[in-house]
Structures are given as structure tokens and as C-alpha cells.
Coordinates of C-alpha atoms in Angstrom, one line a residue:
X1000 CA -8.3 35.1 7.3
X1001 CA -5.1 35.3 5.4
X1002 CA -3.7 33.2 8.1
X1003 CA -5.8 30.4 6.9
X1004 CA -4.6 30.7 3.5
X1005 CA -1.3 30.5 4.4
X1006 CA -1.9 27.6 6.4
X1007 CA -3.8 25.7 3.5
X1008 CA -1.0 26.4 0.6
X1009 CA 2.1 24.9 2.9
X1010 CA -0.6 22.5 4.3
X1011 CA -1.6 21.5 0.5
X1012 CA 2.6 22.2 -0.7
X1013 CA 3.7 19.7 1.9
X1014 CA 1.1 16.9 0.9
X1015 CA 1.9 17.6 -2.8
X1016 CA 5.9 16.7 -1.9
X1017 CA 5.1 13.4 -0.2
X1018 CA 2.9 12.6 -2.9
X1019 CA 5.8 13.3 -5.4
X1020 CA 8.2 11.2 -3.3
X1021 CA 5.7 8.4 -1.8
X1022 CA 3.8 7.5 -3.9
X1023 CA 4.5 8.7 -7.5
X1024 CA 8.0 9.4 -7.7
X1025 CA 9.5 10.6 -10.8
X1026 CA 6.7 12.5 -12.3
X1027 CA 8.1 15.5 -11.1
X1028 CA 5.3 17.6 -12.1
X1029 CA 3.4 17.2 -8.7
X1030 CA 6.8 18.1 -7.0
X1031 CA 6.6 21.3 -8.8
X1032 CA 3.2 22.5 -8.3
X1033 CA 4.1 21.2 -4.0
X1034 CA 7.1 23.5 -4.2
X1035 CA 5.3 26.2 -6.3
X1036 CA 2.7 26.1 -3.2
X1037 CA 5.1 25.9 -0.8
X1038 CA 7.2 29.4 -2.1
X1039 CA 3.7 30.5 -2.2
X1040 CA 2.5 30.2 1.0
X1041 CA 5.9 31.6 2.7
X1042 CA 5.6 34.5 0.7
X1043 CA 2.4 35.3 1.8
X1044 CA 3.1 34.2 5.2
X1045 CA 6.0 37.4 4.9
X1046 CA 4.2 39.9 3.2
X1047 CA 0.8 39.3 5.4
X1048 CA 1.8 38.1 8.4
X1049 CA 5.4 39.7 8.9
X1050 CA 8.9 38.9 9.2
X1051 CA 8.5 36.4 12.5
X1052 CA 5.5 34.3 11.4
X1053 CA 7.2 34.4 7.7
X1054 CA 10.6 32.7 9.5
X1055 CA 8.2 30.1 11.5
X1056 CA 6.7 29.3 8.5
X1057 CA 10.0 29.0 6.5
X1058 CA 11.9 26.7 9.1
X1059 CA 9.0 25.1 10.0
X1060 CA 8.5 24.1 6.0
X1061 CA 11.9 23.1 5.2
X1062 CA 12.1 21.3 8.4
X1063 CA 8.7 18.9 7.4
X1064 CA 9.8 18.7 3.5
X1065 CA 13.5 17.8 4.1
X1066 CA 11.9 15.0 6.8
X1067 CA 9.5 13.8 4.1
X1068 CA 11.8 13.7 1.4
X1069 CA 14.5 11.8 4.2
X1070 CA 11.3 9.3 4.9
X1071 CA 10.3 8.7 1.7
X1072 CA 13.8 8.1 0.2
X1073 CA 15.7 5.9 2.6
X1074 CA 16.3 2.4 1.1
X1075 CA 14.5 0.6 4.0
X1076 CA 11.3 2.2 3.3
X1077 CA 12.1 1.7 -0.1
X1078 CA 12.4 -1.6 -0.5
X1079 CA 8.6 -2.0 1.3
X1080 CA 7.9 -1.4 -2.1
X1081 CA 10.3 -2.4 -4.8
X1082 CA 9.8 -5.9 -6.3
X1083 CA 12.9 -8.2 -5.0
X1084 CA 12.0 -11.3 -6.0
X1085 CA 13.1 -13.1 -9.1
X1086 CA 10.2 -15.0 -11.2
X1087 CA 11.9 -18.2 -11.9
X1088 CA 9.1 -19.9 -13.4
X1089 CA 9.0 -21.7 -16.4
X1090 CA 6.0 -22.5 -18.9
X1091 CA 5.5 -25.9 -20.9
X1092 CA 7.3 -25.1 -24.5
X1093 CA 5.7 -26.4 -27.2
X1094 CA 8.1 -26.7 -29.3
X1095 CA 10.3 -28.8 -27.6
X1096 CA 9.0 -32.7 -27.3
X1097 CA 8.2 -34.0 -24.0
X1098 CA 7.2 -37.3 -24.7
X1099 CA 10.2 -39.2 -26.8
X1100 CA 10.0 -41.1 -30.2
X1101 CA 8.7 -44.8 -29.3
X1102 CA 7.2 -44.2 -26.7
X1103 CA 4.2 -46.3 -25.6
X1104 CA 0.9 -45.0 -24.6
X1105 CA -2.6 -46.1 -24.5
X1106 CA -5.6 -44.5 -25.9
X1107 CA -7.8 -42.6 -23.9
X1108 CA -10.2 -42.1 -27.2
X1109 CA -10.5 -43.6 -30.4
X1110 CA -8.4 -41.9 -32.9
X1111 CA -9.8 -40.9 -35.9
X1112 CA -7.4 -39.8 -36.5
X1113 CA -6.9 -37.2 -33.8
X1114 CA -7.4 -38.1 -30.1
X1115 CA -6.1 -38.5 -26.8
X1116 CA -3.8 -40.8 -25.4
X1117 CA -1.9 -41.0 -22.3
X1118 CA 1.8 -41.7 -22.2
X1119 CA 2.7 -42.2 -18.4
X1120 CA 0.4 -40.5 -16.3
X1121 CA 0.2 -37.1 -19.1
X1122 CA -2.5 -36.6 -21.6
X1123 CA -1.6 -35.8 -24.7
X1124 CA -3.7 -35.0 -28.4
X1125 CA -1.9 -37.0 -30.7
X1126 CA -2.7 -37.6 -34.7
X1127 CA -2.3 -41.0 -36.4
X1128 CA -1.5 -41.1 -40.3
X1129 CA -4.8 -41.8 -41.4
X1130 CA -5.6 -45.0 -39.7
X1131 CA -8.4 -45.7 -37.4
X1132 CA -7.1 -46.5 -33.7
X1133 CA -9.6 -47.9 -31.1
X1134 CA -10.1 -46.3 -27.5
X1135 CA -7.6 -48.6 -24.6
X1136 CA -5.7 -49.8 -27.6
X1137 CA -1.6 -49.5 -27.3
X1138 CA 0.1 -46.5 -29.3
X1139 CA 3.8 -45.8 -30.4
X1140 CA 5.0 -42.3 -30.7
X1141 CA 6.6 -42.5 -34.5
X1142 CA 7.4 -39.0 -35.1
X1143 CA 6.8 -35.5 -33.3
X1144 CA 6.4 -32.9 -36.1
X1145 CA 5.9 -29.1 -34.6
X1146 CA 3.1 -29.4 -32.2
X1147 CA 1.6 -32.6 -33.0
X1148 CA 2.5 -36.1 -32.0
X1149 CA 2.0 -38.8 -34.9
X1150 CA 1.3 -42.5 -33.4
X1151 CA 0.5 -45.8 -35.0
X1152 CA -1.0 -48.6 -33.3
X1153 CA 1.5 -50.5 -31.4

């Protein structure tokens, strides 16, 4: 039965490494406990098994880990899963007008004396100074004061 033991703590050692170098590289705390296991069950292999099974045991673990660690680490496999591509992609600012002073538009609602109008083929809300503006009626963009667009009938 201690052969079985032996077996398990390499067998559980080895998936602990290619855990550590896979999958969640750089915690290094799973590495540890995988090499901890791995001492472990060559030890025991030695001590309850004998010096010829304790050898097989040793080559046969640093043959696997040092292939593990090879596969895991080698750029190709790496860059399976490393992000390489560049987000390039830009948002609508706010802040910076995208429909210019006088500009004409026409109402898609009455303004009163907030609304929507469309300048082109965009929608925009826009704000008059107080005035009532009827729906289909021609706008002009007077002013563009932080995130509002001030119109007057055109």
C-alpha cells in the first residue's frame, strides 16, 4: 500500500506544478505545496520502497516537471493566452462639440424648451433660451455650453 501513496503524492506534486505554471502562474504558493509533495513522495519512495524504485521515481519526476515547466513556459504556448491586441477604440466625448455653432437642424419635437432635433442625420437634445419652438420647425445652433446645445429658431 505504500506504493500507492507514493504514487498519489508525485501524481498530486506534478498536477500541482502544471497548475502553478498553466494556469495560475505567479502565485507561487501552489508551486510550493507541488514541490513540497513532490520531495515528499521521493522520500518515501527511498525510505519504503528502496534505493532503485527511489531513483525511478526521482528521474522519472524531474524528467515530467522539467517537461511541464518547458511546455508551459515557451512563448508559443504563451502567447495562446496573452492578450495581443491593441483596443483602439474610441468613445463619443462629451465635452468636445460635435455639431458646430450655426448649424441648422430641424426639430424632431417641440421644444419647450428642451427637445430633440436632428442636425444631419444625428439626434441631438438641445435647449432653447426660454422660447417655445414648434416640432419640424428650422433650428440654429447659437452656442454649445458644456453638455447642452442652445438653439433658437432659425
Amino acid at each position: 500500500m505504500p506504493w500507492l501513496t507514493i504514487a498519489l503524492l508525485l501524481l498530486f506534486g506534478l498536477l500541482f506544478i502544471a497548475v502553478e505554471v498553466i494556469f495560475i502562474p505567479g502565485t507561487t504558493i501552489v508551486g510550493f505545496v507541488g514541490f513540497a509533495l513532490l520531495v515528499v513522495g521521493v522520500w518515501m519512495g527511498y525510505r519504503d520502497l528502496g534505493n532503485e524504485v527511489g531513483h525511478y521515481a526521482l528521474l522519472t519526476v524531474a524528467v515530467l516537471a522539467s517537461l511541464i515547466v518547458y511546455v508551459g513556459l515557451r512563448p508559443k504556448n504563451l502567447a495562446k493566452v496573452a492578450l495581443n491586441t491593441v483596443n483602439n477604440a474610441t468613445v463619443r466625448d462629451v465635452r468636445r462639440a460635435d455639431v458646430a455653432l450655426g448649424t441648422v437642424g430641424r426639430t424632431l419635437s417641440a421644444l419647450r424648451p428642451a427637445g430633440t432635433a436632428l442636425f444631419g442625420d444625428e439626434r441631438r437634445e438641445v435647449v432653447t433660451r426660454g422660447e417655445f419652438v414648434a416640432s419640424g420647425s428650422d433650428v440654429r445652433v447659437l452656442s454649445i455650453e458644456q453638455n447642452r446645445i442652445i438653439v433658437a429658431a432659425a
